[in-house]
Structures are given as structure tokens and as C-alpha cells.
Coordinates of C-alpha atoms in Angstrom, one line a residue:
Chain A
M1 CA -0.1 0.0 0.3
I2 CA 1.4 3.5 -0.6
S3 CA 1.9 5.2 2.7
L4 CA 1.8 8.7 3.5
R5 CA 5.5 8.5 4.0
S6 CA 6.5 7.0 0.9
I7 CA 4.4 9.9 -1.0
R8 CA 6.4 12.3 1.0
A9 CA 9.8 10.8 0.0
L10 CA 8.6 10.7 -3.9
S11 CA 7.7 14.5 -3.7
C12 CA 11.1 15.3 -2.0
L13 CA 12.9 13.5 -4.8
L14 CA 10.8 15.0 -7.4
T15 CA 11.6 18.5 -6.0
L16 CA 15.3 17.9 -5.9
V17 CA 15.3 16.5 -9.6
L18 CA 13.4 19.5 -10.7
A19 CA 15.7 21.9 -9.0
A20 CA 18.8 20.2 -10.6
C21 CA 17.2 20.7 -13.8
G22 CA 16.2 24.3 -13.3
G23 CA 19.2 26.8 -14.2
D24 CA 20.9 28.6 -11.3
A25 CA 20.6 32.4 -11.3
R26 CA 24.3 32.6 -12.8
G27 CA 24.9 32.9 -16.5
R28 CA 25.7 30.1 -18.3
L29 CA 28.4 29.6 -21.1
V30 CA 28.3 26.2 -23.2
V31 CA 31.5 25.5 -25.1
Y32 CA 32.1 22.9 -27.6
N33 CA 35.9 22.4 -28.3
A34 CA 38.3 19.9 -30.2
G35 CA 39.8 17.4 -27.7
S36 CA 43.4 18.9 -27.9
L37 CA 41.9 22.2 -26.7
A38 CA 40.1 20.8 -23.7
R39 CA 42.9 21.4 -21.2
P40 CA 44.1 24.9 -22.3
L41 CA 40.7 26.3 -22.8
K42 CA 39.3 25.1 -19.5
A43 CA 42.1 27.0 -17.6
V44 CA 40.8 30.2 -19.5
L45 CA 37.3 29.4 -18.9
D46 CA 37.8 28.6 -15.2
T47 CA 39.6 32.0 -14.7
F48 CA 36.6 33.8 -16.6
A49 CA 34.0 31.7 -14.6
R50 CA 35.6 32.8 -11.3
R51 CA 35.4 36.5 -12.2
Q52 CA 32.4 36.7 -14.0
N53 CA 30.2 34.2 -12.0
V54 CA 29.4 32.2 -15.0
R55 CA 28.8 28.5 -15.0
I56 CA 30.7 26.8 -17.7
D57 CA 29.8 23.7 -19.5
Q58 CA 32.4 22.3 -21.6
E59 CA 32.0 19.3 -24.2
S60 CA 35.1 18.1 -25.7
A61 CA 35.0 15.9 -28.7
G62 CA 36.7 15.6 -32.0
S63 CA 36.6 18.8 -34.1
L64 CA 34.5 17.1 -37.0
E65 CA 32.2 15.6 -34.3
S66 CA 32.0 19.0 -32.6
A67 CA 30.6 20.4 -35.7
R68 CA 28.4 17.7 -36.5
K69 CA 26.4 18.4 -33.2
L70 CA 25.3 21.8 -34.7
T71 CA 24.8 20.7 -38.5
E72 CA 23.2 17.3 -37.5
L73 CA 21.9 17.4 -34.0
G74 CA 21.0 21.0 -33.8
K75 CA 22.8 21.6 -30.5
I76 CA 24.0 25.1 -30.5
P77 CA 26.6 25.9 -27.9
D78 CA 27.8 29.6 -26.9
L79 CA 31.2 29.0 -28.4
I80 CA 32.9 26.5 -30.6
A81 CA 36.7 26.1 -30.7
L82 CA 38.2 23.7 -33.3
A83 CA 41.7 22.3 -34.2
D84 CA 41.3 23.1 -37.7
A85 CA 40.3 26.4 -38.8
D86 CA 39.1 24.7 -42.2
V87 CA 36.4 23.0 -40.4
F88 CA 34.7 26.1 -40.2
P89 CA 34.1 27.1 -44.0
G90 CA 33.8 23.3 -44.6
Y91 CA 30.8 22.7 -42.5
L92 CA 29.7 25.6 -40.5
V93 CA 29.8 28.6 -43.0
P94 CA 27.2 30.3 -43.7
A95 CA 24.5 28.1 -41.8
H96 CA 25.9 28.5 -38.3
V97 CA 28.8 30.9 -38.4
D98 CA 29.8 34.1 -40.7
G99 CA 33.2 34.6 -39.5
Y100 CA 35.8 32.7 -37.0
V101 CA 38.7 34.0 -35.3
E102 CA 42.0 32.1 -35.7
F103 CA 44.0 32.2 -32.2
A104 CA 46.4 29.5 -31.8
R105 CA 49.1 27.4 -33.4
N106 CA 50.2 24.0 -32.8
R107 CA 53.0 21.6 -34.3
M108 CA 53.0 17.8 -34.9
V109 CA 55.1 15.9 -32.7
I110 CA 56.0 12.1 -31.9
A111 CA 55.2 11.8 -28.0
F112 CA 56.8 9.1 -25.6
T113 CA 57.5 7.9 -22.3
D114 CA 60.4 6.4 -20.4
N115 CA 58.9 2.8 -21.3
S116 CA 58.9 3.3 -24.9
R117 CA 61.1 1.1 -27.1
G118 CA 64.0 2.9 -28.5
Q119 CA 63.5 6.1 -26.4
S120 CA 67.2 6.1 -25.4
N121 CA 68.2 6.5 -28.8
I122 CA 65.7 8.6 -30.6
T123 CA 66.8 12.2 -31.6
P124 CA 65.3 14.7 -34.1
L125 CA 67.8 13.4 -36.8
N126 CA 67.0 9.7 -36.5
W127 CA 63.3 9.6 -35.2
Y128 CA 61.9 8.1 -38.6
S129 CA 64.5 5.0 -38.3
I130 CA 63.4 4.5 -34.6
I131 CA 59.5 4.5 -35.1
T132 CA 59.9 2.1 -38.2
R133 CA 61.6 -0.4 -35.9
S134 CA 59.8 -4.0 -36.1
D135 CA 59.5 -4.1 -32.2
V136 CA 57.9 -0.5 -32.1
E137 CA 54.0 0.1 -31.9
V138 CA 53.0 3.7 -33.0
G139 CA 49.4 5.2 -32.5
R140 CA 47.8 7.7 -34.4
S141 CA 44.1 9.0 -34.7
D142 CA 41.6 8.3 -37.7
P143 CA 42.4 10.6 -40.5
D144 CA 38.5 10.4 -41.3
L145 CA 37.4 11.9 -38.0
D146 CA 40.1 13.8 -36.7
P147 CA 42.4 16.8 -38.0
N148 CA 45.4 15.3 -36.2
G149 CA 44.8 12.0 -38.0
Y150 CA 45.0 13.5 -41.7
R151 CA 47.9 15.7 -40.4
T152 CA 49.7 12.6 -39.4
L153 CA 49.8 11.3 -43.0
M154 CA 50.8 14.4 -44.3
V155 CA 53.8 14.6 -42.0
W156 CA 54.6 11.2 -43.4
Q157 CA 54.6 12.4 -46.9
L158 CA 56.4 15.5 -46.0
A159 CA 59.1 13.5 -44.3
E160 CA 59.5 11.2 -47.0
R161 CA 60.3 14.3 -49.6
A162 CA 62.1 16.3 -47.1
Y163 CA 64.4 13.4 -46.1
D164 CA 64.6 11.9 -49.6
I165 CA 63.7 8.4 -48.3
P166 CA 61.9 6.3 -50.7
R167 CA 58.8 4.5 -49.4
L168 CA 59.3 6.1 -45.9
A169 CA 55.5 6.8 -45.5
E170 CA 54.7 3.3 -46.4
R171 CA 57.1 2.2 -43.7
M172 CA 55.6 4.4 -41.1
A173 CA 52.2 3.0 -41.9
A174 CA 53.4 -0.6 -41.5
R175 CA 54.1 0.2 -37.8
S176 CA 50.8 2.2 -37.4
P177 CA 48.2 -0.4 -38.8
P178 CA 44.5 0.2 -38.4
R179 CA 44.6 -1.7 -35.2
N180 CA 46.7 1.3 -33.8
V181 CA 44.1 3.8 -34.7
R182 CA 41.7 5.6 -32.3
P183 CA 39.0 8.0 -32.8
K184 CA 40.9 11.3 -31.9
E185 CA 44.2 12.2 -30.8
A186 CA 43.3 12.4 -26.8
D187 CA 42.3 9.0 -26.9
L188 CA 45.8 7.8 -27.8
I189 CA 47.1 9.4 -24.2
G190 CA 45.9 6.4 -21.9
L191 CA 47.2 3.9 -24.5
L192 CA 50.7 5.6 -24.5
E193 CA 50.7 5.5 -20.7
A194 CA 49.7 2.0 -20.4
G195 CA 52.4 0.9 -22.7
E196 CA 50.1 -0.3 -25.5
F197 CA 52.1 2.2 -28.0
D198 CA 55.7 3.2 -27.8
Y199 CA 54.9 6.2 -29.7
I200 CA 52.1 8.3 -30.5
W201 CA 51.3 10.8 -33.3
S202 CA 50.0 13.9 -31.3
Y203 CA 50.2 17.8 -30.9
E204 CA 53.0 19.7 -28.8
S205 CA 50.5 21.2 -26.5
I206 CA 49.4 17.7 -25.6
A207 CA 52.9 16.5 -25.1
K208 CA 53.7 19.5 -23.2
A209 CA 50.6 19.3 -21.0
M210 CA 50.7 15.7 -20.2
K211 CA 54.5 15.9 -19.6
F212 CA 55.4 13.5 -22.2
H213 CA 58.8 13.2 -23.8
Y214 CA 58.5 14.5 -27.4
I215 CA 60.6 14.8 -30.5
L216 CA 60.5 18.1 -32.4
L217 CA 60.5 16.9 -36.1
G218 CA 61.6 20.4 -37.5
D219 CA 59.6 22.8 -39.2
S220 CA 60.1 21.4 -42.7
V221 CA 57.6 18.6 -41.7
D222 CA 55.5 19.3 -38.6
L223 CA 53.1 21.8 -40.1
S224 CA 53.9 24.7 -37.7
N225 CA 55.5 27.3 -39.7
E226 CA 53.6 29.8 -42.0
A227 CA 56.8 30.4 -43.9
M228 CA 56.7 26.7 -45.0
A229 CA 53.3 26.8 -46.2
E230 CA 54.1 26.0 -50.0
F231 CA 55.9 22.9 -49.1
Y232 CA 53.3 21.7 -46.9
A233 CA 50.7 22.1 -49.7
T234 CA 52.5 19.2 -51.5
A235 CA 51.1 17.1 -49.0
K236 CA 47.7 15.6 -50.0
V237 CA 45.6 13.3 -48.0
S238 CA 42.1 11.7 -49.2
V239 CA 39.7 10.9 -46.5
R240 CA 35.8 10.2 -46.6
G241 CA 33.8 12.9 -47.8
A242 CA 30.3 14.0 -46.6
T243 CA 28.5 11.1 -48.1
A244 CA 29.7 7.4 -48.0
G245 CA 31.6 6.6 -51.0
S246 CA 32.6 10.0 -51.7
S247 CA 36.2 11.5 -50.9
V248 CA 37.5 14.9 -49.8
T249 CA 41.2 15.9 -50.4
F250 CA 42.8 18.0 -47.5
T251 CA 46.2 19.8 -48.4
G252 CA 48.8 20.2 -46.0
K253 CA 48.9 23.7 -44.0
P254 CA 50.1 25.3 -41.2
I255 CA 48.2 24.2 -38.1
M256 CA 45.6 26.8 -37.1
Y257 CA 43.0 26.7 -34.3
A258 CA 40.0 29.0 -34.4
F259 CA 36.8 29.6 -32.7
A260 CA 33.5 31.3 -33.4
V261 CA 30.4 32.2 -31.7
P262 CA 27.3 30.4 -33.6
K263 CA 24.5 32.5 -35.0
N264 CA 21.9 31.3 -32.6
A265 CA 24.1 30.9 -29.7
P266 CA 21.8 31.0 -26.7
N267 CA 24.0 33.4 -24.5
P268 CA 25.7 35.4 -27.0
E269 CA 26.5 38.3 -24.5
I270 CA 28.5 36.1 -22.3
A271 CA 30.2 34.3 -25.4
G272 CA 31.4 37.7 -26.6
R273 CA 32.8 38.8 -23.4
F274 CA 34.6 35.4 -23.1
A275 CA 35.7 35.8 -26.9
A276 CA 37.3 39.4 -25.6
F277 CA 38.9 37.5 -22.6
L278 CA 40.3 34.6 -24.7
V279 CA 42.3 36.7 -27.2
S280 CA 43.2 39.1 -24.5
A281 CA 46.8 39.3 -23.4
E282 CA 46.0 37.7 -20.3
G283 CA 43.9 34.9 -21.9
Q284 CA 46.7 34.2 -24.1
A285 CA 49.2 33.9 -21.3
I286 CA 47.0 31.2 -19.8
L287 CA 46.7 29.4 -23.1
R288 CA 50.4 29.6 -23.3
R289 CA 51.2 28.4 -19.9
E290 CA 48.9 25.4 -20.7
G291 CA 51.3 24.5 -23.6
L292 CA 49.2 26.0 -26.4
D293 CA 51.0 28.3 -29.0
A294 CA 48.6 31.6 -29.0
I295 CA 49.4 33.8 -31.8
A296 CA 50.1 37.4 -31.0
A297 CA 47.5 38.8 -33.5
P298 CA 44.3 36.8 -33.3
H299 CA 42.4 37.6 -36.3
V300 CA 39.1 37.2 -38.0
V301 CA 38.3 35.3 -41.1
G302 CA 35.2 35.6 -42.9
T303 CA 32.5 38.6 -42.1
R304 CA 33.4 40.4 -39.0
P305 CA 30.9 39.3 -36.5
V306 CA 29.3 41.6 -33.9
W307 CA 30.9 39.5 -31.0
A308 CA 34.5 39.7 -32.6
P309 CA 37.1 41.2 -30.0
Chain B
M1 CA -16.7 -0.2 -1.1
K2 CA -14.1 2.0 -0.3
S3 CA -11.5 -0.8 -0.7
K4 CA -12.9 -1.5 -4.4
L5 CA -12.7 2.3 -5.1
T6 CA -9.1 2.3 -4.0
H7 CA -8.3 -0.8 -5.9
A8 CA -9.9 0.8 -9.3
V9 CA -7.8 3.9 -8.8
L10 CA -4.6 1.9 -8.1
S11 CA -5.3 -0.1 -11.2
V12 CA -5.9 3.0 -13.3
F13 CA -2.8 4.5 -11.9
A14 CA -0.7 1.1 -12.5
A15 CA -1.8 0.9 -16.0
L16 CA -1.2 4.5 -16.6
A17 CA 2.5 4.1 -15.4
A18 CA 3.1 1.0 -17.2
S19 CA 1.8 2.5 -20.6
L20 CA 4.1 5.5 -20.1
L21 CA 7.1 3.5 -19.4
L22 CA 6.4 1.3 -22.3
L23 CA 5.7 4.5 -24.6
F24 CA 9.0 5.9 -23.3
L25 CA 11.1 2.8 -24.1
A26 CA 9.3 1.9 -27.6
A27 CA 9.1 5.4 -29.1
P28 CA 12.8 6.0 -29.7
I29 CA 13.2 2.5 -31.2
V30 CA 9.9 2.8 -33.2
K31 CA 11.1 6.3 -34.7
L32 CA 14.6 4.8 -35.4
V33 CA 13.3 1.8 -37.1
A34 CA 10.5 3.9 -39.1
D35 CA 13.0 6.5 -40.1
A36 CA 15.8 4.4 -41.2
G37 CA 14.8 0.8 -40.9
G38 CA 14.1 0.4 -44.8
E39 CA 17.2 2.2 -45.5
G40 CA 19.3 -0.1 -43.1
L41 CA 17.8 -3.2 -44.7
T42 CA 19.0 -1.8 -48.2
R43 CA 22.3 -1.0 -46.8
L44 CA 22.8 -4.6 -45.5
G45 CA 22.8 -5.7 -49.4
S46 CA 25.1 -2.7 -50.6
D47 CA 27.3 -1.9 -47.6
A48 CA 30.0 -4.6 -46.9
E49 CA 31.2 -2.7 -43.9
L50 CA 28.1 -2.7 -42.2
R51 CA 27.5 -6.4 -42.9
N52 CA 31.2 -7.3 -41.6
S53 CA 30.4 -5.1 -38.6
L54 CA 27.1 -6.6 -37.7
L55 CA 28.7 -10.1 -38.2
L56 CA 31.5 -9.2 -36.0
T57 CA 29.1 -7.9 -33.2
G58 CA 27.0 -11.0 -33.4
I59 CA 30.1 -13.3 -33.0
T60 CA 31.9 -11.3 -30.3
A61 CA 28.7 -10.9 -28.3
T62 CA 27.8 -14.7 -28.5
T63 CA 31.3 -15.8 -27.8
A64 CA 31.5 -13.4 -24.7
T65 CA 27.9 -14.7 -23.6
L66 CA 29.1 -18.3 -23.9
I67 CA 32.1 -17.5 -21.7
G68 CA 29.9 -15.7 -19.4
V69 CA 27.4 -18.6 -19.2
L70 CA 30.0 -21.2 -18.8
C71 CA 32.1 -19.4 -15.9
G72 CA 29.1 -17.5 -14.4
T73 CA 26.9 -20.5 -14.0
P74 CA 29.0 -22.2 -11.6
L75 CA 29.8 -18.8 -9.8
A76 CA 26.0 -18.0 -9.6
W77 CA 25.3 -21.3 -8.2
L78 CA 28.1 -21.0 -5.4
L79 CA 26.4 -17.6 -4.4
A80 CA 23.1 -18.8 -4.4
R81 CA 23.7 -22.2 -2.5
K82 CA 26.8 -22.0 -0.3
R83 CA 27.1 -19.9 2.9
F84 CA 31.1 -18.8 2.8
P85 CA 33.0 -16.1 4.7
G86 CA 33.0 -12.9 2.2
R87 CA 30.0 -14.1 0.2
A88 CA 28.1 -10.6 0.6
I89 CA 31.7 -8.8 -0.4
L90 CA 32.1 -11.0 -3.4
A91 CA 28.5 -10.4 -4.8
A92 CA 28.9 -6.8 -4.2
L93 CA 32.3 -7.0 -6.1
L94 CA 30.5 -8.6 -8.8
D95 CA 28.0 -5.6 -9.2
L96 CA 31.0 -3.2 -9.4
P97 CA 31.7 -3.5 -13.3
L98 CA 28.3 -2.2 -13.9
L99 CA 28.5 1.0 -12.2
I100 CA 32.2 1.6 -13.5
P101 CA 32.0 4.2 -16.4
H102 CA 32.8 2.2 -19.3
P103 CA 35.6 4.2 -20.9
V104 CA 37.3 3.3 -17.2
A105 CA 36.3 0.0 -17.6
G106 CA 38.4 0.0 -21.0
I107 CA 41.3 1.4 -19.4
A108 CA 41.2 -0.8 -16.3
L109 CA 41.2 -3.8 -18.9
L110 CA 43.7 -2.2 -21.0
L111 CA 46.3 -2.1 -18.1
L112 CA 45.3 -5.9 -17.3
L113 CA 45.6 -7.0 -20.9
G114 CA 47.9 -4.7 -22.8
R115 CA 51.0 -5.7 -24.5
D116 CA 53.2 -4.7 -21.5
S117 CA 51.1 -6.2 -18.9
A118 CA 51.7 -9.9 -17.3
V119 CA 48.7 -11.3 -19.1
G120 CA 49.2 -9.3 -22.4
S121 CA 52.9 -9.9 -23.0
R122 CA 52.3 -13.8 -22.4
A123 CA 49.5 -13.7 -24.8
L124 CA 51.5 -11.9 -27.6
E125 CA 54.3 -14.4 -27.1
I126 CA 52.0 -17.3 -28.2
G127 CA 50.9 -15.1 -30.8
L128 CA 47.5 -13.8 -29.4
R129 CA 47.0 -9.9 -29.6
I130 CA 44.2 -8.7 -27.4
V131 CA 44.1 -5.1 -27.5
G132 CA 43.4 -4.0 -31.2
S133 CA 41.7 -7.3 -32.2
P134 CA 38.5 -9.2 -31.6
L135 CA 39.6 -10.5 -28.4
G136 CA 39.6 -7.0 -26.9
I137 CA 35.9 -6.7 -28.0
I138 CA 35.2 -10.0 -26.3
A139 CA 37.0 -9.1 -23.1
A140 CA 35.2 -5.5 -22.9
M141 CA 31.8 -7.1 -23.6
L142 CA 32.5 -10.0 -21.0
F143 CA 33.5 -7.5 -18.4
V144 CA 30.4 -5.0 -18.8
S145 CA 27.9 -7.8 -19.4
A146 CA 28.7 -10.9 -17.3
P147 CA 27.6 -9.5 -13.9
L148 CA 24.2 -9.0 -15.4
F149 CA 24.2 -12.8 -16.2
V150 CA 25.5 -13.8 -12.8
S151 CA 23.2 -11.7 -10.8
G152 CA 20.1 -13.2 -12.8
A153 CA 21.4 -16.7 -12.7
R154 CA 21.9 -16.6 -8.7
E155 CA 18.4 -15.4 -8.6
A156 CA 17.2 -18.4 -10.8
F157 CA 19.1 -20.9 -8.7
A158 CA 17.8 -19.3 -5.3
K159 CA 14.4 -19.5 -6.5
V160 CA 14.8 -23.6 -6.8
D161 CA 14.3 -25.2 -3.6
A162 CA 17.4 -26.7 -2.2
R163 CA 15.3 -29.5 -0.8
Y164 CA 14.6 -31.1 -4.4
E165 CA 18.4 -31.6 -4.9
G166 CA 18.5 -33.0 -1.4
V167 CA 15.9 -35.3 -2.5
A168 CA 17.8 -36.1 -5.5
R169 CA 20.8 -36.9 -3.5
T170 CA 18.8 -39.3 -1.2
L171 CA 17.8 -41.2 -4.1
G172 CA 21.4 -41.9 -5.0
D173 CA 22.2 -39.0 -7.4
S174 CA 25.5 -37.7 -7.2
P175 CA 26.0 -33.9 -6.4
W176 CA 26.8 -33.3 -10.2
S177 CA 23.7 -35.4 -11.6
A178 CA 21.6 -33.8 -9.1
F179 CA 22.5 -30.4 -10.4
H180 CA 22.1 -31.6 -14.0
R181 CA 18.9 -33.3 -13.6
V182 CA 17.0 -31.2 -11.0
T183 CA 18.4 -27.8 -10.4
L184 CA 19.3 -26.9 -14.0
P185 CA 16.2 -27.7 -15.7
L186 CA 14.5 -25.8 -12.9
A187 CA 16.5 -22.7 -13.2
G188 CA 16.7 -23.2 -16.7
R189 CA 14.4 -20.3 -17.7
G190 CA 15.9 -17.9 -15.5
L191 CA 19.4 -18.9 -16.7
L192 CA 18.2 -18.2 -20.3
A193 CA 16.8 -14.8 -19.5
S194 CA 19.9 -13.8 -17.9
A195 CA 21.8 -15.1 -20.7
V196 CA 19.6 -13.0 -23.2
V197 CA 20.2 -10.0 -21.3
M198 CA 23.9 -10.3 -21.1
W199 CA 23.9 -11.0 -24.8
A200 CA 21.9 -7.8 -25.5
R201 CA 24.1 -5.7 -23.2
A202 CA 27.4 -6.9 -24.9
V203 CA 25.8 -6.0 -28.2
S204 CA 25.4 -2.4 -27.3
E205 CA 28.6 -1.8 -25.4
F206 CA 30.6 1.2 -26.9
G207 CA 33.0 3.0 -24.4
A208 CA 35.0 0.1 -23.2
I209 CA 35.4 -1.4 -26.7
V210 CA 36.4 1.8 -28.3
I211 CA 39.3 2.0 -26.0
L212 CA 40.5 -1.6 -26.4
T213 CA 39.5 -2.0 -30.2
Y214 CA 38.6 0.7 -32.4
N215 CA 39.3 -1.4 -35.7
P216 CA 37.6 -3.8 -36.5
K217 CA 34.5 -1.8 -36.0
V218 CA 31.6 -3.4 -33.9
A219 CA 28.3 -2.0 -35.1
S220 CA 28.2 0.6 -32.1
V221 CA 31.4 1.9 -33.0
L222 CA 30.6 2.1 -36.7
S223 CA 27.5 3.9 -35.9
Y224 CA 29.6 6.4 -34.0
D225 CA 32.2 6.6 -36.8
R226 CA 29.5 7.1 -39.6
F227 CA 27.9 9.9 -37.3
T228 CA 31.3 11.8 -36.9
S229 CA 32.2 11.5 -40.5
F230 CA 28.9 11.4 -42.4
G231 CA 26.2 12.7 -40.2
L232 CA 22.8 11.3 -38.8
S233 CA 21.7 10.3 -42.4
E234 CA 24.4 7.6 -42.5
A235 CA 24.5 6.6 -38.5
L236 CA 20.8 6.1 -38.3
P237 CA 20.5 3.0 -40.9
V238 CA 23.5 1.4 -39.0
A239 CA 21.6 1.6 -35.7
A240 CA 18.3 0.6 -37.4
A241 CA 19.7 -2.3 -38.9
L242 CA 21.3 -3.5 -35.7
A243 CA 17.9 -2.9 -33.8
I244 CA 15.9 -5.2 -36.5
L245 CA 18.5 -7.8 -36.4
A246 CA 18.8 -8.1 -32.8
L247 CA 15.0 -8.4 -32.5
V248 CA 15.4 -11.8 -34.5
P249 CA 17.7 -13.6 -31.7
L250 CA 15.8 -11.8 -28.9
T251 CA 12.4 -12.7 -30.0
L252 CA 13.3 -16.4 -30.9
L253 CA 14.7 -16.8 -27.3
R254 CA 11.9 -15.0 -25.3
A255 CA 9.5 -17.3 -27.4
L256 CA 11.5 -20.3 -26.5
R257 CA 11.2 -19.5 -23.0
T258 CA 7.5 -19.1 -23.0
D259 CA 6.9 -22.4 -24.8
T260 CA 8.6 -24.2 -22.1
R261 CA 6.6 -22.7 -19.4
D262 CA 3.5 -23.6 -21.4
D263 CA 4.5 -27.1 -21.7
R264 CA 4.7 -27.4 -18.1

């Protein structure tokens, strides 16, 4: 029989649930970001939230997955920050975004730990001979899903050309077969730590933040230097296109991170304030402290939006 | 009179509550199958990756379930029948895999089975790769779904009166044949139901699998992969095809179960 007490308990529970669902009085900022931006952006968001008394909801996913949340699921955040500025024109302009701000650089590196096979011998000059050793497992992310994944394949092509070693890309692929692929570069971290992989293809910002050892490959191949853009463009990677069976070719480019406030952002005013803080000297200093190479002059690409700092 | 009224009101409430839950559970699946079921079935013919993925899912989930049943049945019987120190703790520990977030479960398994671990390195020496292979998928499925079987099977054994076993023993049966001839048939329906739940849970697993084995892709991983690279229009047929195909074994097993009961 339903007792008075159980009804009371039930209504208490219901009240709690409703209270949890209702927003609190503070403003809210919903941020979707690329996995590799999770840590540096969180540091900036935390400082911002403390000062402005704003509640932050951060969702980290691969850049393409983050874009899909808007285009396919119709979920609109207040700010979206991605690991490849090209994803904006590719997916989000003009339906969701008119202009976006390029704000940080990065470089491709090979990250490893004290337990990695061959780590005592690896140097910026011989890295390609170490990671093609037959006892070594190299992890990488999925080129179809993640910018880091196709950038890895570009580095292979560039290295083969820059060092003039025939079939180098092929040999690197052999040590990094499909079973060593994971959806995005952040997924590789745990596998490197667990010793499943000896080396992972990653970003310098991640290697720094995770305190991994890493090899600087040189800016002729690591996609970090604007001045090398012409050589980077000789690398071409074909990945799956927007429909099954089709394909899209990505051309090598210096790595550039970008963010935007979507047109229908629920809290554009708070998002605008955060955008200004993110590109301020203080915001950039926090990003750099977290290992992300914030550029000195962040700039708008496309139509200049009202929220642009 | 008053109690009759209370009875009627309660019945209406019960029916309402049941219908609401049924609607809540059925509506998303019906919508999924209605929207993408036809496309999903068409894809079965044209999309080899989808076919392979569904086949892989079926094989790995069934293998995991068989292992779970084989090893979980004695464990469940022990927990239901025997009093031993630490039984309550053991039973609680068996529920733990259910509440561990699945990516964490994947990482825990990785530490146990990875190539630098004691188990993983021995396995590699004899040519068995766990992480990055179907074995990793089976391990992930087994970890997240076996506790469901054990807990269900334990209840099934507990419902069988231990005195029946006792009678069989007094009539000369060995403990094994008493178990085989008396307990197992009486608990059979419960065991089968638990195995079905375990299998279904294994089929749906994503979080732990994607840590251990992303390629080759099981249906849940393929559906995620299709969503991120192509969007909903490509992801839904995968999920719908999985739902339709999974309905076949689920219905068959449930029907089998009902028949057995009707025979009695």
C-alpha cells in the first residue's frame, strides 16, 4: 500500500530533480571544443567563470564531431573552438557561423614515455628510423574523423620528401596499422601511458600538458611554420567525404586553431565577453602556460561578426 | 466499497504508469526503425562494411555470452547455495563492473591485458593479440555484461528449492547429476533470460570497446564513426539495422522461454 511517508519521500525526490534541472541564477556558457583544446581552454574558462560568476559547460570531442553536433543534432553552443580552422568553412559557414577567429598554432610531434622501446636512442635526426623498427608500436588518430589523423599522414609524406627516403610513408604506415588507430588524438594518451603504444602522433600542446617526452620533427615537416606553407601544400590526403563513398582531399597547411560564436548561440552576450577574454593578453598567457601556442595577433576570417573582439 | 474504489484507482494508476514507461521505451526505437529501418535493410545488401561489422558484433557478443554462461553459472550457483565467509562482499564486487563508467572499464582492462602487462605480453608471445583485435572486443563485452548474467542466474538458482536437490541426492544421485537433472532444468528459464540480457548488453557496448579495439569496428563503433564522419543520415541506418537484426534472436529466445513454461 502506498503510505504517506513514501509519497512524501517521492515528492522530495521530485523536487530535488526539478531543482537540479532548473538553471541557477548565474549566467551560463556552453562551449564545444576539440579534444586537444580541452585543457588549455578549461584553464581560461575557469578564470573567466570565477571572475564573471558564470557557469561553464564544456564538451570536448573531435573537431568534426563537434561540428556535427551543430549541423546534424541542432545543438547550438555559445562558443565552438576547433583544431582546424578549415572545419569552419567546410561545415559551419554560412548556416551557423559567418566569421571565425584564428587564435593559436600547434605543431605535430611524436610523443613517448620512459618505457617506450627505443626511446633512449631517439633524436630529432633519427626519429623515422626508430619509429619504423619492427618491435615498435605507433598510435595515431583516425584521418576520417580527426584533423590530427590526416595531419599525421601529411607529415609522413612531407618527411619522405624532405629527407628523400623512398617509401618512408609506407614503412611508417606499417608500424601504425588500423588496429593502432583511435578516434581522436586525446584517445591515444591512455594507450601510450599504459605501454600499448611506444610512440603516438600528437600535438606539442598535448605532449607538454601531459609531460610526455616528445621529438621536434623540424618545421619542414611538422606543419607549424607559416613560411613553409608552400612545401606543406605538396602533401595531400584523401579522406571520406560528406556522404558514404565520396572523398575529400585535404592539402597540407600550417596548423591553425579557430573559434566562433554561432549565430543562434543561447547566450551571445556572455560568449562575446569570453571571446574578448580569450584573445586578451591575459587569456593568451593562460593558453601558453597550458602549452598551446597562442598567436600574437588573433584575426577574424570571413565576415566580421558583432561579437568579434 | 471504499476498498473497491481504492483498488480501481490504483489499477488505473498502474496501467497509466506501465503505458508511460512502455511508450518511453518503445518510441525512440520505433522512430529509429521507422525513419531508417528500410534504408538500414537496403544497406545490408550494398554496404559490406556494415555487414562485416554486424557479423563481428554477433560473433563477439555470442562468444562473450558463452564464456559468461560457462564460467558464470557455477559462480552464480555457489553464491545462491553456499554460505561462505565473504559471500556478501563477493556479491557486491560482482556488481562493481556495472557501475564503473565504461571508458574507465576499458582503461582498467587495458592495464590488465595490454602488451606490457603480465597477461598481455604472455598472450603476445603465443601470437594472441588482445588489444586492437576481436579478443579485446570480447574482453570488453564480457566485463560489462557478465555481472548481469551472474546476478540473474543467482536469482534463478535461489528460486529453486534446495530440498529438491536434497531429495535427488537421497535417491542416489551424485551432486553433479542432481545439479544437472534437477537444479539446471528448474532454473533453466531464469538462466536463459539472464543470458539474453547479457547478450543484448554486450551487443550495445561502446565505451570500453572503443578504448581496446576501435578497428575492426563493431556496430556501435561503426555507428559512432558514421555519425562523426557523415552525419545522422549515415549513422541511423546502421543503428536501425542492428535493432532489426537483434530483434530476431531476442524474440526467438523469449518465445522459446514462453513455450517451455506453457509445456509445464
